[in-house]
Coordinates of C-alpha atoms in Angstrom, one line a residue:
C1 CA 99.8 37.3 94.3
G2 CA 96.9 38.0 92.0
P3 CA 93.2 37.6 93.0
P4 CA 92.6 34.6 95.3
A5 CA 90.1 31.8 94.8
I6 CA 86.7 32.3 96.3
P7 CA 84.6 29.3 97.5
A8 CA 80.8 29.2 96.8
N9 CA 78.6 31.2 99.2
S10 CA 81.4 33.5 100.3
R11 CA 82.8 36.9 99.8
V12 CA 86.4 38.1 100.0
T13 CA 88.2 41.2 101.2
T14 CA 91.8 41.6 100.0
E15 CA 94.7 43.6 101.4
A16 CA 97.3 45.0 99.0
A17 CA 101.0 44.3 99.4
T18 CA 102.9 47.1 101.1
D19 CA 106.4 46.4 99.8
G20 CA 106.0 48.4 96.6
G21 CA 104.7 45.4 94.6
R22 CA 101.4 45.5 92.7
G23 CA 100.0 42.2 94.1
L24 CA 97.9 41.3 97.1
R25 CA 99.2 40.3 100.6
S26 CA 96.2 38.7 102.3
A27 CA 92.6 37.8 101.8
R28 CA 89.8 37.6 104.4
Y29 CA 86.7 35.4 103.8
E30 CA 83.1 35.9 105.0
C31 CA 80.1 33.6 104.3
D32 CA 76.8 34.6 103.0
S33 CA 73.9 34.9 105.5
G34 CA 72.8 31.5 106.7
Y35 CA 76.2 29.8 106.1
E36 CA 79.0 29.1 108.6
L37 CA 82.7 29.4 107.8
F38 CA 85.0 26.4 108.5
G39 CA 88.8 26.6 108.1
Q40 CA 91.0 29.7 107.9
E41 CA 89.2 33.0 107.8
T42 CA 92.3 34.8 106.5
I43 CA 94.8 33.3 104.0
K44 CA 98.2 34.9 103.1
C45 CA 100.2 35.2 100.0
D46 CA 103.7 33.7 99.9
P47 CA 105.8 35.5 97.3
V48 CA 107.2 32.2 96.1
R49 CA 104.4 29.6 96.5
G50 CA 101.4 31.9 96.1
W51 CA 98.2 31.6 98.1
D52 CA 97.7 29.1 101.0
R53 CA 96.3 26.0 99.4
D54 CA 93.6 25.3 102.0
L55 CA 90.6 27.5 101.3
P56 CA 87.8 27.9 103.9
F57 CA 84.4 26.3 103.3
C58 CA 81.0 27.9 103.8
G59 CA 78.3 25.4 104.7
T60 CA 74.7 25.1 106.0
N61 CA 73.4 22.5 108.4
V62 CA 71.4 19.8 106.5
A63 CA 70.8 17.5 109.5
Y64 CA 68.4 19.7 111.5
R65 CA 65.3 17.7 112.5
K66 CA 65.9 15.0 109.9
P67 CA 64.8 11.4 110.8
V68 CA 67.2 9.7 113.2
N69 CA 67.8 6.4 114.7
Q70 CA 70.2 4.9 117.3
S71 CA 71.5 1.4 118.2
S72 CA 69.2 1.2 121.3
A73 CA 66.6 3.4 123.0
T74 CA 66.4 4.9 126.4
R75 CA 63.4 6.9 127.7
A76 CA 65.5 9.8 128.8
G77 CA 67.5 10.2 125.5
P78 CA 65.6 9.6 122.3
A79 CA 67.7 9.9 119.1
G80 CA 65.9 13.1 118.0
F81 CA 67.4 15.1 120.9
A82 CA 70.7 15.1 119.0
N83 CA 69.5 17.2 116.0
D84 CA 66.8 19.4 117.5
G85 CA 68.8 22.6 117.2
K86 CA 69.4 22.8 121.0
P87 CA 73.1 22.1 121.9
G88 CA 72.4 23.3 125.4
N89 CA 75.9 23.2 126.7
Q90 CA 75.5 26.6 128.2
N91 CA 72.8 25.2 130.5
P92 CA 73.9 21.6 131.3
D93 CA 71.1 20.9 133.8
G94 CA 68.5 21.5 131.1
Q95 CA 70.2 19.6 128.3
E96 CA 68.2 17.3 126.1
C97 CA 70.6 14.8 124.6
S98 CA 70.3 11.5 122.8
E99 CA 71.5 8.4 124.8
T100 CA 71.9 4.7 124.0
Q101 CA 72.1 1.9 126.6
K102 CA 75.6 0.8 127.6
E103 CA 76.5 -1.7 124.9
P104 CA 79.4 -2.7 122.5
S105 CA 80.0 -0.1 119.7
P106 CA 76.9 2.0 120.1
W107 CA 75.8 4.2 117.2
W108 CA 73.6 7.1 116.2
R109 CA 72.5 7.9 112.6
V110 CA 70.7 10.7 110.8
D111 CA 68.9 10.2 107.4
L112 CA 69.3 13.3 105.3
L113 CA 66.6 12.0 103.0
T114 CA 68.6 12.7 99.9
P115 CA 72.3 12.3 99.2
E116 CA 74.2 15.5 100.2
A117 CA 77.9 16.5 99.7
V118 CA 79.0 16.4 103.4
R119 CA 82.1 18.4 104.3
V120 CA 82.0 18.9 108.1
V121 CA 80.3 17.1 111.0
R122 CA 80.1 19.0 114.3
I123 CA 79.4 17.3 117.6
T124 CA 78.4 18.7 121.0
T125 CA 78.7 16.4 124.0
R126 CA 76.7 16.3 127.2
G127 CA 77.9 18.9 129.7
C128 CA 77.0 17.2 133.0
C129 CA 76.0 14.2 134.9
G130 CA 79.1 12.1 134.8
H131 CA 78.4 10.4 131.5
Q132 CA 81.3 8.4 130.0
P133 CA 83.1 10.7 127.5
L134 CA 83.1 9.8 123.8
Q135 CA 86.2 7.9 122.7
D136 CA 87.3 6.0 119.6
L137 CA 84.7 7.8 117.5
E138 CA 84.0 7.1 113.8
I139 CA 82.0 9.2 111.5
R140 CA 80.8 7.6 108.3
V141 CA 78.9 9.1 105.3
G142 CA 77.2 7.0 102.6
N143 CA 74.1 5.5 101.2
S144 CA 73.9 2.2 103.1
S145 CA 71.3 2.3 105.9
T146 CA 72.1 -1.2 107.2
D147 CA 75.9 -1.9 106.9
L148 CA 77.5 0.9 108.8
Q149 CA 81.1 -0.1 107.9
R150 CA 80.2 -0.1 104.2
N151 CA 79.9 3.7 104.1
P152 CA 83.1 5.7 103.5
L153 CA 84.9 7.1 106.6
C154 CA 84.7 10.9 107.0
A155 CA 86.7 11.1 110.3
W156 CA 88.2 8.9 113.0
Y157 CA 89.0 10.3 116.4
P158 CA 91.0 7.9 118.6
G159 CA 91.1 10.4 121.5
T160 CA 88.5 11.3 124.1
M161 CA 85.9 14.2 123.8
D162 CA 85.4 15.7 127.2
E163 CA 82.1 16.6 128.7
G164 CA 80.5 19.8 127.4
T165 CA 82.7 20.3 124.4
T166 CA 82.0 21.0 120.7
K167 CA 84.3 19.7 118.0
S168 CA 84.2 19.9 114.2
F169 CA 85.4 17.0 112.1
T170 CA 86.3 17.8 108.5
C171 CA 86.1 15.0 105.9
A172 CA 89.3 14.6 103.9
R173 CA 87.1 15.2 100.8
P174 CA 83.4 15.9 100.3
L175 CA 81.5 12.6 100.8
I176 CA 78.2 12.1 99.0
G177 CA 75.7 10.3 101.1
Q178 CA 72.2 10.1 102.6
Y179 CA 73.2 8.7 106.0
V180 CA 75.6 10.1 108.5
T181 CA 76.6 7.7 111.3
I182 CA 78.5 8.3 114.6
Q183 CA 79.8 5.2 116.3
L184 CA 82.1 4.4 119.2
V185 CA 84.0 1.5 117.6
G186 CA 85.2 -1.4 119.9
V187 CA 84.1 0.4 123.0
E188 CA 81.5 -0.8 125.5
S189 CA 79.7 2.4 126.5
S190 CA 76.6 4.5 126.3
L191 CA 76.6 7.0 123.4
S192 CA 75.1 10.4 124.3
L193 CA 75.0 13.3 121.9
C194 CA 73.6 16.7 122.6
E195 CA 73.8 18.0 119.0
V196 CA 75.0 16.7 115.7
E197 CA 75.3 19.2 112.8
V198 CA 76.1 18.1 109.2
F199 CA 77.4 20.9 106.9
S200 CA 77.2 21.0 103.1
N201 CA 77.6 23.8 100.6
D202 CA 75.3 22.0 98.2
E203 CA 72.0 23.0 99.9
F204 CA 70.4 26.5 100.0
S205 CA 70.3 28.4 103.2
P206 CA 66.7 29.4 104.2
D207 CA 68.1 33.0 104.2
R208 CA 68.2 32.7 100.3
C209 CA 64.4 32.1 100.3
A210 CA 63.0 34.9 102.5
A211 CA 60.5 37.1 100.7
P212 CA 60.4 40.7 102.0
N213 CA 56.7 40.5 102.8
L214 CA 56.9 37.1 104.7
N215 CA 54.7 36.8 107.7
A216 CA 56.8 36.7 110.9
D217 CA 55.1 33.4 112.0
T218 CA 55.9 31.6 108.8
V219 CA 58.4 28.7 109.1
L220 CA 60.9 28.9 106.2
T221 CA 62.8 25.8 105.3
T222 CA 64.8 24.3 102.3
F223 CA 65.1 20.8 101.0
A224 CA 66.7 19.5 97.7
K225 CA 67.3 23.1 96.6
T226 CA 63.7 24.2 96.9
C227 CA 62.2 26.7 99.4
Y228 CA 59.2 25.8 101.5
E229 CA 57.0 28.1 103.6
F230 CA 54.9 26.5 106.3
H231 CA 52.0 28.8 107.1
I232 CA 50.9 27.2 110.3
T233 CA 49.4 30.1 112.2
R234 CA 47.0 31.4 109.6
G235 CA 44.2 29.9 107.7
E236 CA 43.0 30.6 104.1
S237 CA 40.8 29.2 101.4
F238 CA 42.5 27.3 98.6
D239 CA 42.5 30.2 96.2
K240 CA 43.6 32.7 98.8
A241 CA 46.4 30.5 99.9
R242 CA 47.6 30.3 96.3
Q243 CA 47.5 34.1 96.1
V244 CA 49.8 34.3 99.2
C245 CA 52.2 31.8 97.7
Q246 CA 52.2 33.6 94.3
S247 CA 53.0 36.9 95.9
H248 CA 56.2 35.3 97.1
G249 CA 57.1 34.0 93.6
G250 CA 55.8 30.5 94.0
D251 CA 52.6 28.5 94.5
L252 CA 51.1 25.9 96.7
I253 CA 53.4 22.9 97.1
H254 CA 53.1 20.6 94.1
N255 CA 54.8 17.7 92.2
I256 CA 55.8 16.2 95.6
R257 CA 57.1 12.6 95.5
G258 CA 59.6 10.3 97.1
A259 CA 62.1 11.9 99.6
T260 CA 60.3 15.3 99.3
T261 CA 57.0 13.7 100.6
D262 CA 59.0 12.2 103.5
Y263 CA 60.5 15.5 104.3
I264 CA 57.2 17.5 104.2
I265 CA 55.4 14.9 106.4
S266 CA 58.2 14.8 108.9
E267 CA 58.1 18.6 109.2
L268 CA 54.3 18.6 109.6
E269 CA 54.4 15.7 112.2
R270 CA 56.8 17.6 114.5
R271 CA 54.8 20.8 114.2
K272 CA 51.4 19.1 114.9
T273 CA 50.9 21.0 118.2
D274 CA 51.4 24.3 116.4
L275 CA 48.9 23.8 113.6
R276 CA 45.5 25.5 113.7
T277 CA 44.1 22.5 112.0
Q278 CA 45.5 19.1 110.8
L279 CA 44.2 19.8 107.3
V280 CA 46.9 21.4 105.2
W281 CA 46.4 22.6 101.6
I282 CA 48.6 21.3 98.9
G283 CA 48.5 22.4 95.2
A284 CA 46.3 19.7 93.7
Q285 CA 42.7 20.1 92.5
K286 CA 40.3 18.9 89.8
D287 CA 37.7 20.5 87.6
P288 CA 34.6 21.3 89.6
S289 CA 32.5 18.8 87.6
I290 CA 30.8 15.9 89.3
T291 CA 32.0 13.5 86.6
S292 CA 35.6 14.8 86.6
R293 CA 38.2 12.4 88.0
T294 CA 41.4 13.9 86.8
W295 CA 43.5 15.6 89.5
K296 CA 46.1 18.1 88.4
W297 CA 48.8 20.0 90.2
V298 CA 48.6 23.8 90.2
N299 CA 51.3 24.0 87.5
G300 CA 49.1 22.0 85.1
D301 CA 50.8 18.6 85.4
T302 CA 48.6 15.6 85.9
V303 CA 48.8 13.9 89.3
L304 CA 50.2 10.5 88.6
K305 CA 50.5 8.8 92.0
P306 CA 48.2 10.3 94.5
T307 CA 48.4 8.9 98.1
W308 CA 44.8 9.0 99.2
G309 CA 43.7 8.0 102.6
K310 CA 41.2 5.2 103.2
D311 CA 37.9 5.8 101.3
Q312 CA 39.2 9.0 99.7
P313 CA 38.5 10.8 97.4
N314 CA 34.8 10.6 98.1
N315 CA 33.7 14.0 96.6
Y316 CA 31.2 14.5 99.5
N317 CA 28.1 16.5 98.3
G318 CA 29.8 16.7 94.8
E319 CA 31.9 19.7 95.7
Q320 CA 35.2 18.5 97.1
N321 CA 37.6 19.6 94.4
C322 CA 40.8 20.4 96.3
V323 CA 43.3 18.4 98.3
V324 CA 44.7 18.5 101.8
L325 CA 47.3 16.5 103.7
D326 CA 45.2 15.1 106.6
G327 CA 47.1 14.7 109.9
G328 CA 44.2 12.5 111.2
R329 CA 45.0 10.1 108.4
N330 CA 48.8 9.9 108.8
W331 CA 49.1 12.9 106.4
L332 CA 47.6 10.9 103.5
W333 CA 45.5 12.9 101.0
N334 CA 41.9 13.9 101.5
D335 CA 39.6 15.8 99.2
V336 CA 37.7 18.8 100.7
G337 CA 35.8 21.8 99.6
C338 CA 38.0 24.5 98.2
N339 CA 36.2 27.3 100.1
L340 CA 37.2 26.2 103.6
D341 CA 39.0 29.3 104.8
Y342 CA 40.7 28.2 108.0
L343 CA 43.2 25.7 106.7
N344 CA 47.0 25.9 107.0
F345 CA 49.0 25.7 103.8
I346 CA 52.5 25.1 102.4
C347 CA 54.1 27.3 99.7
Q348 CA 56.9 26.2 97.4
H349 CA 59.2 28.4 95.4
S350 CA 62.7 28.8 94.1
P351 CA 65.2 31.0 96.0
L352 CA 65.4 34.7 95.4
S353 CA 69.1 34.6 94.5
C354 CA 72.0 32.3 93.6
G355 CA 74.2 33.4 96.4
S356 CA 77.8 34.5 96.0
P357 CA 79.4 32.6 93.0
E358 CA 82.8 30.9 93.3
A359 CA 85.9 32.0 91.5
L360 CA 89.2 30.2 90.8
V361 CA 92.6 31.8 91.5
N362 CA 93.6 34.8 89.4
T363 CA 90.0 35.5 88.2
T364 CA 88.0 38.5 89.1
I365 CA 84.1 38.6 89.3
V366 CA 82.5 41.6 87.6
G367 CA 79.0 42.3 88.9
K368 CA 77.4 42.3 92.4
N369 CA 73.8 41.5 91.5
F370 CA 73.2 37.8 92.4
T371 CA 69.4 37.7 92.1
I372 CA 67.5 35.5 89.7
G373 CA 68.0 36.5 86.1
A374 CA 71.2 38.5 86.8
S375 CA 74.5 37.7 85.2
I376 CA 78.1 38.1 86.1
S377 CA 81.3 38.0 84.1
Y378 CA 84.9 37.1 84.9
N379 CA 88.1 39.0 84.1
C380 CA 91.7 37.8 84.0
P381 CA 94.9 39.8 84.8
V382 CA 96.9 41.4 82.0
G383 CA 98.9 38.7 80.1
H384 CA 96.4 35.9 80.8
S385 CA 93.7 34.3 78.7
L386 CA 90.3 33.3 80.1
I387 CA 89.4 29.6 79.5
G388 CA 85.8 28.6 80.0
D389 CA 82.6 30.4 80.7
G390 CA 83.3 34.1 80.7
Q391 CA 79.7 34.8 81.7
R392 CA 77.3 33.0 84.1
L393 CA 73.6 33.5 84.6
C394 CA 71.7 33.2 87.9
Q395 CA 69.1 30.7 86.7
G396 CA 65.5 30.4 88.0
S397 CA 66.5 27.3 89.9
G398 CA 68.8 29.4 92.1
V399 CA 72.0 27.8 90.6
W400 CA 74.6 29.6 88.6
S401 CA 74.9 28.4 85.0
G402 CA 78.2 26.8 83.8
R403 CA 81.3 26.6 85.8
P404 CA 83.9 29.2 87.0
P405 CA 86.5 29.8 84.3
T406 CA 90.3 29.6 84.7
C407 CA 93.0 32.2 83.7
K408 CA 96.0 30.9 81.8
C409 CA 99.2 32.8 81.4
K410 CA 99.8 33.5 77.7
H411 CA 103.5 32.8 78.0
T412 CA 103.2 29.2 79.2

């Protein structure tokens, strides 16, 4: 066989044939940092049929701490226990798991806040206490938040998941959707989930965003292919906070709207107890003129739809020219003096690299620099013509330009 295909966010190590041929015998895959591998780690070459058809998949969990809901509430098992990053099946007595009441066809749902290409859903069940095992389980992915059966089916499991087990369910094809629902269909039971992870290769891993001079206490996250740094243990003035962000290749968070606003607020809300103060800088300010009323983002864009809190902005003492998210006002906007030097802040920037690029079968990637601004090229074996983009650029957005090319045999 010639060079094997390579999925996005992965690297391959090949082993040459030992029977005197010039081809390859096997290929072993490894994911980039921050991604998990699903499927076969090693694929083999069949001299007649070529490479195994099922490639592995490298994905990152996009369900962690996103908003959740379930069909009924219990005090002991709120829905958020199922995506808090604590599967806990190594310590069953200390597990924190979601739990519904006993009812017909109970369900649990996570809102990813934006449509994601979902490939794998992994479920960890409760490991103790005699709860009824999960059975007749359906996983659906789609954009309907009200009609569960309207969303496409990712997986159906008619069997029973035993206590304290973890099982991965792979969708037959990638499903694009904002909501992922788990339901016990036609069963009267309580639904208890200790962890639900939803894997996509469409989102950046936080590892792609880590600046070398990042403070150890900084919380690094990604959403909608943008990197966010939550500086929640240090306080700075507006200008000093901007300098910190700019030293990491970004700026204070700006141009936030829609789902991004929901995401940022949900992150702040769950970190409330860790914040030094409930006033958090964002990148919006106005000219320090008493008569000025035009607010602009730090990138120069005019703020079109500010979400001010009640009686804000009030420009107290004529010197409140910068904006914070105010936890005492449900994270609505408040204008404050720019020199307050003890406020937390949020940075926003693009990733530092595009990650490992994908390649189709029989193509070889030339180049190992995957940082922003770098380029790679593709080669074909002797006797083949390259069809498509021979070069691809790692763009400032953290996404490779174009698409991987194909190699076509000149004699066909």
